[in-house]
């Protein structure tokens, strides 16, 4: 059974100005007691997440709601283990997969089949699993003989189909998504939506950040409202959107 | 304590992810010659042309017979190419993988394994030039050649550890790569690669006390059939062991922040 426990998680995110990226300036500043090259200290620390605590159990599909900069993407990256929080603990039970950027790790000079393999490995699939799945993935892309050609010959639509097919080829226990993804022309888009929704239904837990109220209402049975890195509310999508929209109107 | 354990887990997971770095390393090499007719030999050929041209000029300059100088120069170059690219590439080991680091949950040590693997592949491509030179000048291989394997292992091990720390520091301070590439250039001219160590009589300090000389010797000794001196073993193993110990503790401190810095 998939399960997520997050306890008192805070995360500070350093944003470096151009000056603070320089070792030379840092040495000059320290050497001069801060009188020279003061701009080398222009690091801003953003409190991206502040004291978050929650649990998500098997079967829950959580939509993350909030304005830009609320911490939705950062929270997803903390859950996936990319960012380790400065304070607090994150515990995940079950294999997690993050669908952030499906086309990452494509080698333009390699063939479609080679890219299926490469991207699959990056997603954490084993060689055996991949050998088993390659045919199914290839069929889903409908790219046929193109799969033997270098990917640089593909149109952007074809590239996206390939990326999408690999990224959604296995059902993780915990599925993390930053914005709902779509791919290709109208007909393929329908097929892609169907596959993605199937994936969501089969996975144990979904955490989805999206600006689309419609998508969250349709797919999620729970929602978090984030603002300024804080968890303001947790409840059904209806409750959370009522609060979120009311806050928007009040501003 | 916790960070030390996590750093260790990162290394173990990174090693275990060999299918990924194995593939990425090959991909890096292939991308350099994918669309050329010569294929992998492109790397070999460019090294061959360089060594041939330099050997012709410098052999005369140093008044050394070509059949003595050219094998020495070739192996030195092949060895230096491995060592210097290990250092220079580690500056961009993490910066160059920003997309991966920000999007995928992978151990960061994986990018250093990839780097070492890639440079090992390139090393063997370049070593073909030596095979050609050895055939032309009749350098007969001896059993000393077997020492090449532990020699390479020490070089890669040291490159891995120094790269882990250097890569992290370069992600934080973006002006380090320029400093490093200038230093590598200086070290190249001060280390006996173009010139033979016995030519430097009045300042032997640049040979015996220069760790880079000993790292080059790890490859040059076995390939030229001279073997590896006790002093070279001591210096390089000392650098490798002491360096990795220091690097491990630094890595444990820096590891978590790499994802924020890239």
Coordinates of C-alpha atoms in Angstrom, one line a residue:
Chain A
X1 CA 0.0 0.0 0.0
X2 CA 1.4 3.4 -1.0
X3 CA 1.7 5.9 1.7
X4 CA 3.2 9.4 2.1
X5 CA 4.0 11.0 5.5
X6 CA 5.4 14.5 5.6
X7 CA 6.3 16.0 9.0
X8 CA 7.3 19.6 9.7
X9 CA 9.0 20.0 6.4
X10 CA 10.7 23.4 5.6
X11 CA 12.9 24.2 2.7
X12 CA 15.0 27.2 2.0
X13 CA 15.9 27.8 -1.5
X14 CA 19.0 30.0 -2.2
X15 CA 18.7 32.3 -5.3
X16 CA 22.1 33.5 -6.3
X17 CA 22.6 36.9 -7.9
X18 CA 25.3 37.2 -10.6
X19 CA 27.9 38.5 -8.0
X20 CA 27.5 35.7 -5.5
X21 CA 28.3 33.1 -8.2
X22 CA 31.9 34.4 -8.2
X23 CA 34.5 32.9 -6.0
X24 CA 36.9 35.8 -6.7
X25 CA 34.3 38.3 -5.5
X26 CA 33.6 36.2 -2.4
X27 CA 37.3 36.2 -1.5
X28 CA 37.6 39.9 -2.1
X29 CA 34.6 40.6 0.1
X30 CA 35.8 38.4 3.0
X31 CA 39.4 39.6 2.6
X32 CA 38.3 43.3 2.8
X33 CA 35.9 42.7 5.7
X34 CA 32.9 43.3 3.5
X35 CA 34.0 46.8 2.4
X36 CA 34.7 45.8 -1.2
X37 CA 32.5 43.7 -3.6
X38 CA 29.5 44.0 -1.3
X39 CA 27.3 42.9 -4.2
X40 CA 28.8 39.4 -4.0
X41 CA 26.6 38.9 -1.1
X42 CA 23.4 39.2 -3.1
X43 CA 22.0 35.8 -2.3
X44 CA 18.3 35.8 -1.6
X45 CA 17.0 32.9 0.4
X46 CA 13.4 32.1 -0.5
X47 CA 11.4 30.2 2.1
X48 CA 9.9 27.9 -0.4
X49 CA 8.2 25.5 2.0
X50 CA 7.3 26.3 5.6
X51 CA 6.5 23.7 8.2
X52 CA 4.4 21.4 6.1
X53 CA 2.8 18.3 7.7
X54 CA 0.4 15.9 6.1
X55 CA -0.2 12.3 5.2
X56 CA -1.6 10.9 2.0
X57 CA -3.0 7.3 2.0
X58 CA -3.5 4.8 -0.7
X59 CA -6.3 5.7 -3.1
X60 CA -6.0 9.5 -2.5
X61 CA -5.5 11.7 -5.5
X62 CA -4.3 15.1 -4.3
X63 CA -4.5 18.2 -6.4
X64 CA -2.1 21.0 -5.4
X65 CA -3.8 24.4 -5.7
X66 CA -2.3 27.8 -5.3
X67 CA -0.9 30.9 -7.1
X68 CA 2.4 31.0 -8.9
X69 CA 5.3 30.7 -6.4
X70 CA 3.1 29.0 -3.8
X71 CA 5.5 26.1 -3.6
X72 CA 3.6 23.5 -5.6
X73 CA 6.5 22.5 -7.9
X74 CA 9.0 22.6 -4.9
X75 CA 6.7 20.3 -2.9
X76 CA 6.6 17.8 -5.8
X77 CA 10.4 17.9 -6.0
X78 CA 10.6 17.3 -2.3
X79 CA 8.2 14.4 -2.5
X80 CA 10.2 12.9 -5.4
X81 CA 13.4 13.2 -3.5
X82 CA 15.1 15.7 -5.8
X83 CA 15.2 18.3 -3.1
X84 CA 16.0 17.2 0.4
X85 CA 14.3 19.5 2.9
X86 CA 16.4 21.4 5.4
X87 CA 14.1 20.4 8.3
X88 CA 11.6 17.7 8.8
X89 CA 11.1 14.3 7.3
X90 CA 9.5 12.9 4.2
X91 CA 8.6 9.2 4.1
X92 CA 7.4 7.5 1.0
X93 CA 6.1 3.9 0.8
X94 CA 6.0 2.6 -2.7
X95 CA 7.8 3.2 -6.0
X96 CA 7.4 6.8 -7.0
X97 CA 7.6 8.2 -10.5
X98 CA 7.7 11.9 -11.4
X99 CA 6.2 13.0 -14.8
X100 CA 7.8 16.4 -14.9
X101 CA 9.5 16.7 -18.3
X102 CA 8.7 13.8 -20.5
X103 CA 11.2 14.7 -23.2
X104 CA 14.2 14.9 -20.9
X105 CA 17.1 12.6 -21.8
X106 CA 16.3 12.2 -25.5
X107 CA 19.3 11.7 -27.7
X108 CA 18.7 13.4 -31.0
X109 CA 21.2 11.3 -32.9
X110 CA 19.9 8.0 -31.6
X111 CA 17.0 6.1 -33.0
X112 CA 13.5 6.0 -31.5
X113 CA 14.0 2.5 -30.1
X114 CA 17.3 3.5 -28.5
X115 CA 15.5 6.5 -26.9
X116 CA 12.8 4.3 -25.5
X117 CA 15.6 2.3 -23.8
X118 CA 17.4 5.4 -22.6
X119 CA 14.4 7.2 -21.3
X120 CA 13.1 4.0 -19.7
X121 CA 16.3 3.5 -17.8
X122 CA 16.2 7.0 -16.5
X123 CA 12.6 6.4 -15.3
X124 CA 14.0 3.6 -13.2
X125 CA 13.0 0.6 -15.2
X126 CA 15.3 -2.4 -15.4
X127 CA 16.7 -3.7 -18.7
X128 CA 14.4 -6.8 -18.4
X129 CA 11.3 -4.7 -17.8
X130 CA 12.2 -2.6 -20.8
X131 CA 12.8 -5.4 -23.1
X132 CA 9.3 -6.6 -22.2
X133 CA 7.7 -3.2 -22.7
X134 CA 9.4 -2.0 -25.8
X135 CA 6.9 -3.5 -28.2
X136 CA 3.9 -2.1 -26.3
X137 CA 5.5 1.4 -26.2
X138 CA 6.4 1.2 -29.8
X139 CA 2.8 0.3 -30.7
X140 CA 1.4 3.1 -28.7
X141 CA 3.5 5.8 -30.4
X142 CA 2.1 4.7 -33.8
X143 CA 5.4 5.8 -35.3
X144 CA 6.1 2.5 -37.1
X145 CA 9.3 2.5 -39.1
X146 CA 10.2 6.0 -37.9
X147 CA 11.4 4.3 -34.7
X148 CA 14.4 3.0 -36.5
X149 CA 15.4 6.5 -37.6
X150 CA 17.3 9.1 -35.6
X151 CA 15.0 11.2 -33.5
X152 CA 16.3 14.4 -35.0
X153 CA 14.3 13.6 -38.1
X154 CA 11.1 13.6 -36.1
X155 CA 8.6 16.5 -36.1
X156 CA 8.0 18.0 -32.6
X157 CA 4.6 16.2 -32.5
X158 CA 6.3 12.8 -33.1
X159 CA 8.9 13.5 -30.5
X160 CA 6.3 14.3 -27.9
X161 CA 4.4 11.1 -28.7
X162 CA 7.5 9.1 -28.2
X163 CA 8.4 10.8 -24.9
X164 CA 4.9 10.5 -23.7
X165 CA 4.6 6.8 -24.5
X166 CA 7.8 5.9 -22.6
X167 CA 7.0 8.1 -19.6
X168 CA 3.6 6.6 -19.1
X169 CA 4.6 3.0 -19.8
X170 CA 4.5 1.7 -16.3
X171 CA 2.2 2.2 -13.4
X172 CA 4.0 3.6 -10.3
X173 CA 2.6 3.3 -6.9
X174 CA 3.0 7.0 -6.4
X175 CA 2.6 9.3 -9.4
X176 CA 3.8 12.9 -9.2
X177 CA 2.9 15.3 -11.9
X178 CA 3.6 19.0 -12.5
X179 CA 0.8 20.1 -14.8
X180 CA -1.2 17.8 -16.8
X181 CA 0.6 16.7 -19.9
X182 CA -0.8 16.3 -23.4
X183 CA 0.8 15.2 -26.6
X184 CA 0.2 15.4 -30.4
X185 CA -2.7 16.1 -32.7
X186 CA -6.3 15.9 -31.7
X187 CA -6.8 12.2 -32.2
X188 CA -3.6 11.3 -30.4
X189 CA -4.4 13.7 -27.7
X190 CA -7.6 11.8 -26.9
X191 CA -5.7 8.6 -26.8
X192 CA -3.0 10.2 -24.6
X193 CA -5.6 11.5 -22.2
X194 CA -7.2 8.1 -21.9
X195 CA -3.9 6.5 -21.2
X196 CA -3.0 9.1 -18.6
X197 CA -6.3 8.8 -16.8
X198 CA -5.9 5.0 -16.8
X199 CA -2.5 5.5 -15.2
X200 CA -3.9 7.7 -12.6
X201 CA -6.7 5.2 -11.8
X202 CA -4.2 2.3 -11.4
X203 CA -1.6 4.1 -9.4
X204 CA -2.0 4.1 -5.6
X205 CA -1.5 7.8 -5.0
X206 CA -1.5 10.8 -7.3
X207 CA -0.1 14.2 -6.5
X208 CA -0.8 16.7 -9.2
X209 CA 0.0 20.4 -9.4
X210 CA -2.2 22.2 -11.8
X211 CA -3.6 25.6 -12.5
X212 CA -6.7 24.0 -14.1
X213 CA -9.6 23.8 -11.8
X214 CA -11.4 21.5 -14.3
X215 CA -8.6 18.9 -14.3
X216 CA -8.3 18.8 -10.5
X217 CA -12.0 18.5 -10.0
X218 CA -12.2 15.7 -12.5
X219 CA -9.2 13.7 -11.3
X220 CA -8.7 14.4 -7.7
X221 CA -10.6 13.5 -4.6
X222 CA -8.6 15.7 -2.3
X223 CA -6.9 19.1 -2.6
X224 CA -4.2 21.2 -0.8
X225 CA -4.2 24.9 -0.9
X226 CA -0.7 26.3 -0.8
X227 CA 0.4 29.9 -0.5
X228 CA 3.8 31.3 0.3
X229 CA 5.1 27.8 1.0
X230 CA 2.4 27.2 3.7
X231 CA -0.3 24.6 3.6
X232 CA -3.4 26.8 4.1
X233 CA -6.1 24.2 3.7
X234 CA -6.7 20.6 2.9
X235 CA -10.1 19.1 1.9
X236 CA -12.2 18.0 -1.0
X237 CA -11.6 19.9 -4.2
X238 CA -14.9 21.6 -3.8
X239 CA -14.0 23.0 -0.4
X240 CA -10.5 24.0 -1.4
X241 CA -11.6 25.8 -4.6
X242 CA -14.4 27.6 -2.7
X243 CA -11.8 28.9 -0.3
X244 CA -9.2 29.7 -3.1
X245 CA -11.7 31.5 -5.2
X246 CA -13.0 33.5 -2.3
X247 CA -9.4 34.5 -1.4
X248 CA -8.9 35.5 -5.0
X249 CA -12.0 37.7 -5.0
X250 CA -11.0 39.3 -1.6
X251 CA -7.6 40.4 -3.0
Chain B
X1 CA 26.1 11.5 10.9
X2 CA 23.0 11.4 8.9
X3 CA 24.6 13.2 6.0
X4 CA 27.5 10.8 6.0
X5 CA 25.1 7.9 5.7
X6 CA 23.2 9.6 2.9
X7 CA 26.4 10.4 1.1
X8 CA 27.4 6.7 1.3
X9 CA 24.0 5.6 0.0
X10 CA 24.4 8.1 -2.9
X11 CA 27.7 6.5 -3.9
X12 CA 26.3 2.9 -3.6
X13 CA 23.2 3.8 -5.5
X14 CA 25.2 5.6 -8.1
X15 CA 27.4 2.5 -8.6
X16 CA 24.4 0.3 -8.8
X17 CA 22.9 2.5 -11.5
X18 CA 25.6 1.3 -14.0
X19 CA 23.1 0.6 -16.8
X20 CA 22.3 4.3 -16.8
X21 CA 25.8 5.8 -16.6
X22 CA 27.0 3.1 -18.9
X23 CA 24.5 4.2 -21.5
X24 CA 25.0 7.9 -20.9
X25 CA 28.8 7.6 -21.2
X26 CA 28.5 5.8 -24.5
X27 CA 26.1 8.4 -25.7
X28 CA 28.5 11.1 -24.8
X29 CA 31.2 9.5 -26.9
X30 CA 29.0 8.7 -29.8
X31 CA 27.7 12.2 -30.0
X32 CA 31.1 13.4 -30.8
X33 CA 31.5 11.3 -34.0
X34 CA 28.0 10.2 -34.8
X35 CA 27.7 12.0 -38.1
X36 CA 31.3 11.6 -39.3
X37 CA 32.3 8.9 -41.8
X38 CA 35.3 7.8 -39.8
X39 CA 33.2 7.1 -36.8
X40 CA 35.1 6.3 -33.6
X41 CA 38.4 6.6 -35.4
X42 CA 37.9 10.3 -35.6
X43 CA 39.1 10.7 -32.0
X44 CA 42.0 8.5 -32.8
X45 CA 43.0 10.3 -35.9
X46 CA 43.0 13.8 -34.3
X47 CA 45.3 12.5 -31.6
X48 CA 47.5 10.8 -34.2
X49 CA 47.9 14.0 -36.3
X50 CA 48.7 16.1 -33.2
X51 CA 51.3 13.6 -31.9
X52 CA 52.9 13.1 -35.3
X53 CA 53.2 16.9 -36.0
X54 CA 54.5 17.7 -32.5
X55 CA 56.9 14.7 -32.5
X56 CA 58.4 15.9 -35.8
X57 CA 59.1 19.4 -34.5
X58 CA 60.0 18.8 -30.9
X59 CA 62.1 15.7 -31.5
X60 CA 64.4 17.9 -33.5
X61 CA 64.2 20.7 -31.0
X62 CA 65.3 18.5 -28.2
X63 CA 67.8 16.6 -30.4
X64 CA 66.3 13.3 -29.5
X65 CA 66.0 10.5 -32.1
X66 CA 62.5 10.0 -33.3
X67 CA 62.3 6.3 -32.5
X68 CA 63.0 7.2 -28.9
X69 CA 61.0 10.5 -28.7
X70 CA 57.8 9.7 -30.5
X71 CA 56.7 6.7 -28.4
X72 CA 57.5 8.7 -25.3
X73 CA 55.5 11.7 -26.5
X74 CA 52.5 9.6 -27.7
X75 CA 52.0 7.8 -24.4
X76 CA 52.5 11.0 -22.5
X77 CA 49.9 12.7 -24.5
X78 CA 47.4 9.9 -24.3
X79 CA 47.9 9.8 -20.5
X80 CA 47.7 13.5 -20.1
X81 CA 44.6 13.6 -22.2
X82 CA 42.9 11.3 -19.8
X83 CA 44.0 13.1 -16.7
X84 CA 43.3 16.6 -17.9
X85 CA 39.9 15.8 -19.4
X86 CA 39.0 14.1 -16.1
X87 CA 39.8 17.3 -14.3
X88 CA 38.3 19.7 -16.8
X89 CA 35.1 17.7 -17.4
X90 CA 34.4 17.5 -13.7
X91 CA 33.9 21.2 -13.6
X92 CA 30.8 20.7 -15.7
X93 CA 29.8 17.3 -14.3
X94 CA 26.8 18.8 -12.4
X95 CA 26.3 22.1 -14.3
X96 CA 26.0 20.2 -17.5
X97 CA 23.4 17.8 -16.0
X98 CA 21.1 20.5 -14.6
X99 CA 18.1 19.1 -16.5
X100 CA 18.6 15.6 -15.1
X101 CA 19.3 16.7 -11.6
X102 CA 16.2 19.0 -11.4
X103 CA 13.8 16.5 -13.0
X104 CA 14.9 13.0 -11.9
X105 CA 15.6 11.4 -8.6
X106 CA 19.1 10.0 -9.4
X107 CA 22.1 9.8 -7.1
X108 CA 24.5 12.7 -8.0
X109 CA 27.5 10.4 -7.9
X110 CA 26.1 8.9 -11.1
X111 CA 27.3 11.9 -13.1
X112 CA 30.8 11.2 -12.0
X113 CA 30.7 7.5 -12.8
X114 CA 29.4 8.6 -16.3
X115 CA 32.3 11.0 -16.6
X116 CA 35.0 8.4 -15.7
X117 CA 33.4 5.8 -17.9
X118 CA 33.3 8.2 -20.9
X119 CA 36.9 9.2 -20.5
X120 CA 38.0 5.6 -20.1
X121 CA 36.3 4.8 -23.5
X122 CA 38.1 7.8 -25.1
X123 CA 41.4 6.7 -23.5
X124 CA 41.2 3.4 -25.3
X125 CA 40.4 5.1 -28.6
X126 CA 43.4 7.3 -28.2
X127 CA 45.6 4.4 -27.1
X128 CA 45.3 3.0 -30.7
X129 CA 47.6 5.8 -31.8
X130 CA 50.2 4.3 -29.5
X131 CA 49.6 0.9 -31.0
X132 CA 50.4 2.4 -34.4
X133 CA 53.5 4.2 -33.1
X134 CA 54.7 1.0 -31.4
X135 CA 54.4 -0.9 -34.6
X136 CA 56.2 1.7 -36.6
X137 CA 59.1 2.1 -34.1
X138 CA 59.1 -1.5 -33.0
X139 CA 58.3 -0.9 -29.3
X140 CA 57.9 -4.5 -28.1
X141 CA 55.2 -4.9 -25.4
X142 CA 56.5 -6.5 -22.2
X143 CA 54.7 -8.0 -19.2
X144 CA 55.0 -4.6 -17.6
X145 CA 52.0 -3.7 -19.7
X146 CA 49.8 -5.5 -17.2
X147 CA 50.5 -2.7 -14.6
X148 CA 48.4 -0.5 -16.8
X149 CA 45.2 -1.8 -15.3
X150 CA 45.9 -1.0 -11.7
X151 CA 47.4 2.3 -12.9
X152 CA 44.3 3.2 -14.7
X153 CA 42.2 2.2 -11.7
X154 CA 44.2 4.6 -9.5
X155 CA 43.8 7.5 -12.0
X156 CA 40.0 7.0 -12.4
X157 CA 39.6 6.6 -8.6
X158 CA 41.4 9.8 -8.0
X159 CA 39.5 11.5 -10.8
X160 CA 36.2 10.4 -9.4
X161 CA 36.8 11.7 -6.0
X162 CA 38.4 15.0 -7.0
X163 CA 35.6 15.5 -9.6
X164 CA 32.9 14.9 -7.0
X165 CA 34.1 17.9 -5.0
X166 CA 35.3 20.0 -7.9
X167 CA 32.0 19.5 -9.7
X168 CA 30.0 20.6 -6.6
X169 CA 32.2 23.7 -6.0
X170 CA 31.9 24.7 -9.7
X171 CA 28.1 24.5 -9.4
X172 CA 28.3 27.0 -6.6
X173 CA 31.0 29.3 -7.9
X174 CA 30.8 29.7 -11.6
X175 CA 34.2 31.3 -12.1
X176 CA 36.1 28.2 -10.9
X177 CA 36.1 26.4 -14.3
X178 CA 38.1 29.1 -16.0
X179 CA 40.7 29.0 -13.2
X180 CA 40.9 25.3 -13.4
X181 CA 41.4 25.2 -17.2
X182 CA 44.2 27.8 -16.9
X183 CA 45.9 25.8 -14.2
X184 CA 45.7 22.6 -16.2
X185 CA 47.5 24.4 -19.1
X186 CA 50.3 25.5 -16.7
X187 CA 50.7 22.0 -15.3
X188 CA 50.9 20.5 -18.8
X189 CA 53.9 22.6 -19.6
X190 CA 55.6 22.0 -16.3
X191 CA 55.1 18.3 -16.3
X192 CA 57.4 16.1 -18.4
X193 CA 55.2 15.2 -21.3
X194 CA 56.7 17.2 -24.2
X195 CA 60.1 17.0 -22.7
X196 CA 61.9 14.0 -21.1
X197 CA 62.4 14.1 -17.3
X198 CA 66.1 13.6 -17.6
X199 CA 66.5 16.9 -19.5
X200 CA 65.6 18.8 -16.4
X201 CA 68.8 18.5 -14.4
X202 CA 69.0 21.6 -12.3
X203 CA 65.4 21.7 -11.0
X204 CA 64.4 18.0 -10.5
X205 CA 61.7 19.3 -8.1
X206 CA 59.3 19.6 -11.0
X207 CA 59.6 16.0 -11.8
X208 CA 59.9 14.1 -8.5
X209 CA 57.7 16.3 -6.4
X210 CA 55.1 16.8 -9.1
X211 CA 52.2 14.5 -8.5
X212 CA 51.0 14.9 -12.1
X213 CA 54.3 13.4 -13.3
X214 CA 53.6 10.3 -11.2
X215 CA 50.1 10.0 -12.4
X216 CA 51.3 10.2 -16.0
X217 CA 53.9 7.6 -15.2
X218 CA 51.1 5.2 -14.1
X219 CA 50.3 4.9 -17.8
X220 CA 53.6 5.7 -19.5
X221 CA 55.7 3.3 -17.4
X222 CA 53.7 0.1 -18.3
X223 CA 53.2 1.1 -21.9
X224 CA 56.8 1.9 -22.6
X225 CA 57.9 -1.2 -20.7
X226 CA 59.7 0.6 -18.0
X227 CA 57.4 -0.5 -15.2
X228 CA 56.2 1.8 -12.3
X229 CA 58.7 3.0 -9.7
X230 CA 58.1 2.5 -6.0
X231 CA 58.0 6.3 -5.6
X232 CA 55.2 6.6 -8.2
X233 CA 53.2 3.9 -6.4
X234 CA 53.6 5.7 -3.1
X235 CA 52.7 9.2 -4.4
X236 CA 49.7 8.2 -6.4
X237 CA 48.3 5.8 -3.9
X238 CA 48.8 8.3 -1.2
X239 CA 47.0 11.0 -3.2
X240 CA 44.2 8.6 -4.0
X241 CA 43.6 7.4 -0.5
X242 CA 44.1 10.6 1.4
X243 CA 42.2 12.5 -1.3
X244 CA 39.2 10.2 -1.2
X245 CA 39.0 10.4 2.5
X246 CA 38.9 14.2 2.5
X247 CA 36.6 14.3 -0.5
X248 CA 34.1 11.9 1.1
X249 CA 33.6 14.3 4.0
X250 CA 33.4 17.3 1.8
X251 CA 30.9 15.5 -0.5
X252 CA 28.8 14.6 2.6
X253 CA 28.6 18.3 3.3
X254 CA 27.9 19.5 -0.2
X255 CA 25.8 16.7 -1.7
X256 CA 22.4 18.0 -0.6
X257 CA 23.0 21.4 -1.9
X258 CA 24.0 20.4 -5.5
X259 CA 20.3 20.2 -6.6
X260 CA 19.9 23.9 -5.5
X261 CA 23.1 25.1 -7.0
X262 CA 22.9 23.8 -10.5

